[in-house]
Short mmCIF file of C-alpha atoms in Angstrom, two decimals:
data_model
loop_
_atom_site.label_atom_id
_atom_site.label_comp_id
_atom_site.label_asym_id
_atom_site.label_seq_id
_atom_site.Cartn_x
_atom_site.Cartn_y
_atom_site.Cartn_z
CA UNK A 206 -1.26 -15.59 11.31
CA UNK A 207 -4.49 -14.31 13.01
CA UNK A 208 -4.20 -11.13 10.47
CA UNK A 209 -4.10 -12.97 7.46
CA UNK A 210 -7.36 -15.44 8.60
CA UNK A 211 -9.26 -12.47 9.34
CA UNK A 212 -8.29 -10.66 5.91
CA UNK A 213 -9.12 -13.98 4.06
CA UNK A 214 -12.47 -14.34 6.01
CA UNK A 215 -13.55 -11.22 4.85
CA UNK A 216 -12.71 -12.03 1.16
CA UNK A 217 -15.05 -12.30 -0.97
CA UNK A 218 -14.56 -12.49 -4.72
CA UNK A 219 -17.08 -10.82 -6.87
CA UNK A 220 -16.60 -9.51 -10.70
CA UNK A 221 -19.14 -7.31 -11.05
CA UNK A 222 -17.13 -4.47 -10.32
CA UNK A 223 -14.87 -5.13 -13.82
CA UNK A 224 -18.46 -4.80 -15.88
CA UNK A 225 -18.42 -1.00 -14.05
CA UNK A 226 -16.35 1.93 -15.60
CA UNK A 227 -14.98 2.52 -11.93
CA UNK A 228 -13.12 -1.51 -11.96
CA UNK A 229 -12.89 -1.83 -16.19
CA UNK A 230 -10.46 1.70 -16.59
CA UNK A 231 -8.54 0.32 -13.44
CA UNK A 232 -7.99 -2.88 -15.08
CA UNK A 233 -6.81 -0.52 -18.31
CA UNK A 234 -4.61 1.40 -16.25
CA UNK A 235 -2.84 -1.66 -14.93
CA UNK A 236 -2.12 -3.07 -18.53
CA UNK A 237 -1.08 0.63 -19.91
CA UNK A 238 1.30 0.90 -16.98
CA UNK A 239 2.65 -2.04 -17.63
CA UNK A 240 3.30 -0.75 -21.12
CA UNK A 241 4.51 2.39 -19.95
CA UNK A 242 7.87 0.95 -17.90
CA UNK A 243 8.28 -2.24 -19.65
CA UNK A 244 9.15 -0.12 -23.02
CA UNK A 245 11.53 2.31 -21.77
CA UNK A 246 13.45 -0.44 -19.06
CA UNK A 247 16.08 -2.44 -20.68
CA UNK A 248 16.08 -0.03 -23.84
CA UNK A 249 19.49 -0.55 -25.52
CA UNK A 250 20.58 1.16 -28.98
CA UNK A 251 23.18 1.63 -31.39
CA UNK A 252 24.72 4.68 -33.19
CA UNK A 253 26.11 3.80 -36.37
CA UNK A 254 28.94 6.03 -38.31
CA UNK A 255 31.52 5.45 -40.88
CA UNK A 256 35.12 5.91 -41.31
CA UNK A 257 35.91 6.49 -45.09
CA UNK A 258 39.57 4.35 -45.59
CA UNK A 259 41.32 3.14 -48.86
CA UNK A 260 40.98 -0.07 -48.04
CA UNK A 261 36.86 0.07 -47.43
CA UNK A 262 34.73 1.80 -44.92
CA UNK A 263 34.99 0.60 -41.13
CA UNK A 264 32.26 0.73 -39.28
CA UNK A 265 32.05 2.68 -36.12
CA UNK A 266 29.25 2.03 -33.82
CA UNK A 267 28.47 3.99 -30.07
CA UNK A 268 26.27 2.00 -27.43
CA UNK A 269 23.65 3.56 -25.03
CA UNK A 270 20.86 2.22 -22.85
CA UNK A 271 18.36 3.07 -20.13
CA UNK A 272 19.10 4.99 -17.96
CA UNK A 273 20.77 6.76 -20.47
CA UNK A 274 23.92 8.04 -18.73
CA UNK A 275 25.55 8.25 -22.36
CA UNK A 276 28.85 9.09 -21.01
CA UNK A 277 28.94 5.64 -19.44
CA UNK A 278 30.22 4.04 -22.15
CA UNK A 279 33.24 4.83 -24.45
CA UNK A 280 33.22 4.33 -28.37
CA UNK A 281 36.09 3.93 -30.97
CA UNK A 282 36.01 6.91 -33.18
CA UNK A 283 39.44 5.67 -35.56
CA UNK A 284 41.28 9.04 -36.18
CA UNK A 285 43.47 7.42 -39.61
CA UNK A 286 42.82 4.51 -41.43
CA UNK A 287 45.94 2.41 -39.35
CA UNK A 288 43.87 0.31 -36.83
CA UNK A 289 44.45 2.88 -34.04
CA UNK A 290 41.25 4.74 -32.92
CA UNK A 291 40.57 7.28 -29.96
CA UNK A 292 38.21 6.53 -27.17
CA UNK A 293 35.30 9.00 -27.54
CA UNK A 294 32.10 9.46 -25.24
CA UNK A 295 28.41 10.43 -25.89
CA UNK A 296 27.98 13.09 -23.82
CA UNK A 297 24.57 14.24 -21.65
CA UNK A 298 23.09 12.65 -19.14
CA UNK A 299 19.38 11.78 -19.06
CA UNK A 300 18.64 9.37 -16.24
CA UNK A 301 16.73 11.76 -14.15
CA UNK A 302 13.79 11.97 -16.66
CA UNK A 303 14.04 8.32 -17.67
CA UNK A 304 13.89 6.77 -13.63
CA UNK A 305 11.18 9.43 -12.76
CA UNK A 306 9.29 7.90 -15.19
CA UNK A 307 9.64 4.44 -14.76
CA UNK A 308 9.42 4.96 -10.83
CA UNK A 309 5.35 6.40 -11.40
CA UNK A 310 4.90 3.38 -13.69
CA UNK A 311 5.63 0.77 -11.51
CA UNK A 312 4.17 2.36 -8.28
CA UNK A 313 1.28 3.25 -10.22
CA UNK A 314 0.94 -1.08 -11.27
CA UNK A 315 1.66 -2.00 -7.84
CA UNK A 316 -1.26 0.60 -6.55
CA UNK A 317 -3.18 -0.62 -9.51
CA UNK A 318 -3.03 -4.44 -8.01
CA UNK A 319 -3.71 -3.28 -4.80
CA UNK A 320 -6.96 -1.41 -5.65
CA UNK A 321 -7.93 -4.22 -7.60
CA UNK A 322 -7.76 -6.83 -4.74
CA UNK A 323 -10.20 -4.39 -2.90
CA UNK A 324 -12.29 -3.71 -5.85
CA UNK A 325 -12.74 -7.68 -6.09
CA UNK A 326 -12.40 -9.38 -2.96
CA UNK A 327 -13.59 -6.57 -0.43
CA UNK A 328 -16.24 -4.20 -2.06
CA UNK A 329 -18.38 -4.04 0.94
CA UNK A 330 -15.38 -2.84 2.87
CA UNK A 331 -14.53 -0.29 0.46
CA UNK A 332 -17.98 1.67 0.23
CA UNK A 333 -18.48 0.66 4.23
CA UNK A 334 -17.11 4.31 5.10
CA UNK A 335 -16.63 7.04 2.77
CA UNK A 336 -12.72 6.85 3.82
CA UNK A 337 -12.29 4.69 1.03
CA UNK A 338 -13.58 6.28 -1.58
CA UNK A 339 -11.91 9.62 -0.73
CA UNK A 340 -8.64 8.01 -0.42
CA UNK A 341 -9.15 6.24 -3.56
CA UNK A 342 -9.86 9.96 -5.31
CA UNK A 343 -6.92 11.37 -3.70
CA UNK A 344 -4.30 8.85 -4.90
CA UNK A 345 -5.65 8.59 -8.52
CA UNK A 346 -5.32 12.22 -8.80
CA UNK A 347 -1.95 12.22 -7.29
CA UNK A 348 -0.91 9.90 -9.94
CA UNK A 349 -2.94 12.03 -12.73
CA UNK A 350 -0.89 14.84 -11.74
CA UNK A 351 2.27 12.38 -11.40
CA UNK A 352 1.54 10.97 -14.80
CA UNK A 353 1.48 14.64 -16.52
CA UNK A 354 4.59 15.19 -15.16
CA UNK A 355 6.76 12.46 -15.71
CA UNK A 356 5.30 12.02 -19.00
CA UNK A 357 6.31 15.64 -20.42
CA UNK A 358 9.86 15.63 -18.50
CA UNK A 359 10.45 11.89 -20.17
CA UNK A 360 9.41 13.62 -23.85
CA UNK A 361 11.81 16.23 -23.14
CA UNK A 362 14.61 13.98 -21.73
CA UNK A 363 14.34 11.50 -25.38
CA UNK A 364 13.99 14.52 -27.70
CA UNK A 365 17.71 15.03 -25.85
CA UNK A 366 18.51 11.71 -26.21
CA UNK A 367 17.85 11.72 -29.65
CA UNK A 368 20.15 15.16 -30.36
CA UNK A 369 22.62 13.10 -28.66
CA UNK A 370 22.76 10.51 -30.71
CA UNK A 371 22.00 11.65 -33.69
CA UNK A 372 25.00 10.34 -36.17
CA UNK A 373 24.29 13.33 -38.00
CA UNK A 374 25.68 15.91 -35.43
CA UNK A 375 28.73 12.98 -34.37
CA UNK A 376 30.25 13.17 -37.58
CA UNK A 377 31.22 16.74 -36.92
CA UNK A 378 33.68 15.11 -34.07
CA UNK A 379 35.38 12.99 -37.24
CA UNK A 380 36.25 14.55 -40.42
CA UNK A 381 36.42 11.59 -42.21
CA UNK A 382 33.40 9.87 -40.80
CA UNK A 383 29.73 9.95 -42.38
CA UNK A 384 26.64 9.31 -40.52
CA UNK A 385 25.22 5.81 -40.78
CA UNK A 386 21.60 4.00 -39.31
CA UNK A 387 20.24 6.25 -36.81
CA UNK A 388 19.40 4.17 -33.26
CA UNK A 389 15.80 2.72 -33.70
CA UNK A 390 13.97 4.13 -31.08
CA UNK A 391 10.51 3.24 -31.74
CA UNK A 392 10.00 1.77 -27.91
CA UNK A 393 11.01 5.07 -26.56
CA UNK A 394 8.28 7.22 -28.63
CA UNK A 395 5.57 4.57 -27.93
CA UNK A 396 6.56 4.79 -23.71
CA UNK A 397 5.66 8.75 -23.97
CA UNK A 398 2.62 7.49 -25.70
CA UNK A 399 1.57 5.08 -23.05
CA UNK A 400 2.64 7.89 -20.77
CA UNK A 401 0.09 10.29 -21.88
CA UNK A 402 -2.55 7.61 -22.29
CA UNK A 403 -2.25 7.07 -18.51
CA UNK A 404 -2.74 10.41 -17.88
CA UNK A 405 -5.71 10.79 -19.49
CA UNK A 406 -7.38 7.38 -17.90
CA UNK A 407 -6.38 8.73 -14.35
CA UNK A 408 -7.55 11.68 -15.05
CA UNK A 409 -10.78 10.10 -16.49
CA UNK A 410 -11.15 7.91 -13.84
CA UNK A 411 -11.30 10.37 -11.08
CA UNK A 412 -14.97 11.31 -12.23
CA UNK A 413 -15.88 7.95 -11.22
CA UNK A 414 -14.35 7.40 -8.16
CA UNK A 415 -15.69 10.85 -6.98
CA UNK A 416 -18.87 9.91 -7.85
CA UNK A 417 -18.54 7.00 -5.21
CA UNK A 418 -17.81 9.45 -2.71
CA UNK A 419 -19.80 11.97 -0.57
CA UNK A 420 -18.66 15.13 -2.55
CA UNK A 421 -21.13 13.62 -5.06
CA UNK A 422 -24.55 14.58 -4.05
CA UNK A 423 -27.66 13.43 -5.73
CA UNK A 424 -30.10 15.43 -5.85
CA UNK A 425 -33.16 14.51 -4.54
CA UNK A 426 -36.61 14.08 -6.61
CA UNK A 427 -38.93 17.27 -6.82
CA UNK A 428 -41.63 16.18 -4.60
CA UNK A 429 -45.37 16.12 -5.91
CA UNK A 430 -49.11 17.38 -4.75
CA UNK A 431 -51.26 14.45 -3.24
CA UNK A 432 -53.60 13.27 -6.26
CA UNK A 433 -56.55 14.74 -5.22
CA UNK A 434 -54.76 17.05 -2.80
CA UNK A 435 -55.73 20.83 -2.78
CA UNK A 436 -53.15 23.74 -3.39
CA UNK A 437 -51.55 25.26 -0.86
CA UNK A 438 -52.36 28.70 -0.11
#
């Protein structure tokens, strides 16, 4: 109870810092990480195929969502036209990619918050020491780096996703299918988007948080003659 008085004594709430490119690319960061997650979790889709039949077409239609374990969940692929149908699988496995990725976007929101709170409510504290600062420089890099990574492993792990699912290769499993609607999957192109756009404002964003720190000298003014002062020798 004594911790938290003492942390809210020493709050202090001050906006300024949001007018400064250090606080107004942190509050960008928190929004595009939020964007980054929140399109990828909870992504379902739907691959659609046709079984040619005297009688009409019947539709055939294969299920997949995030994590995108695709061999989770069995389809009906109809081998005759006499109601019986085989169970049939997607097959690869993608979760890896997909949970990296949404594991740096929400630890980079929650460290986004956090930063934030100190940005707003304890500036003085943060620029006290030059601890803060540094650590500050360290992390965002780590989650530059973090960012790059996750980001190109995720655009690699849909371009598989899509192969996978493409009704165009799944009709080779079923002579008598044809391909049908392939699986919309504009949320998954725009989350490597918002991937990459977070690593370039944490990279960004490093220049100013170093510039807080005391890596960043500035130089001091050339000094001048007296007026009136003679030359030295």
């Amino acid at each position: 109870m004594d911790t938290v008085q003492k942390a809210m004594a020493g709050f202090s709430l001050d906006l300024g810092p949001l007018k400064e490119p250090l606080g107004f690319i942190r509050v960008l960061e928190w929004v595009f990480s939020i964007f980054a997650f929140a399109t990828i979790g909870g992504y379902t889709g739907t691959t659609h195929l046709t079984v040619s039949c005297p009688d009409g077409d019947q539709p055939v239609e294969a299920f997949f969502a995030y994590p995108f374990r695709l061999a989770m969940k069995p389809y009906c692929l109809p081998p005759s036209c006499n109601g019986s149908c085989t169970e049939t699988y997607l097959q690869g496995d993608f979760s890896s990619s997909a949970q990296f990725f949404v594991c740096v976007g929400v630890f980079a929101f929650l460290y986004c918050t956090a930063t934030l709170i100190v940005y707003l409510g304890y500036r003085s504290v943060y620029l006290q020491t030059s601890r803060g600062p540094v650590i500050d420089l360290l992390l965002t890099a780590a989650f530059a780096f973090l960012w790059l990574v996750s980001s190109s492993a995720w655009g690699k792990g849909l371009t598989d996703v899509k192969y996978a699912t493409d009704p165009n290769r799944l009709v080779q499993l079923c002579t008598s299918c044809k391909a049908g609607e392939f699986p919309s999957m504009g949320r998954l192109n725009a989350s490597v988007i918002f991937g990459f756009l977070n690593l370039i404002l944490w990279a960004g964003n490093c220049w100013f948080i170093y510039k807080e720190t005391p890596f960043h000298k500035v130089p001091a003014p050339p000094t001048t003659m007296q007026e009136g002062g003679a030359p030295g020798p």
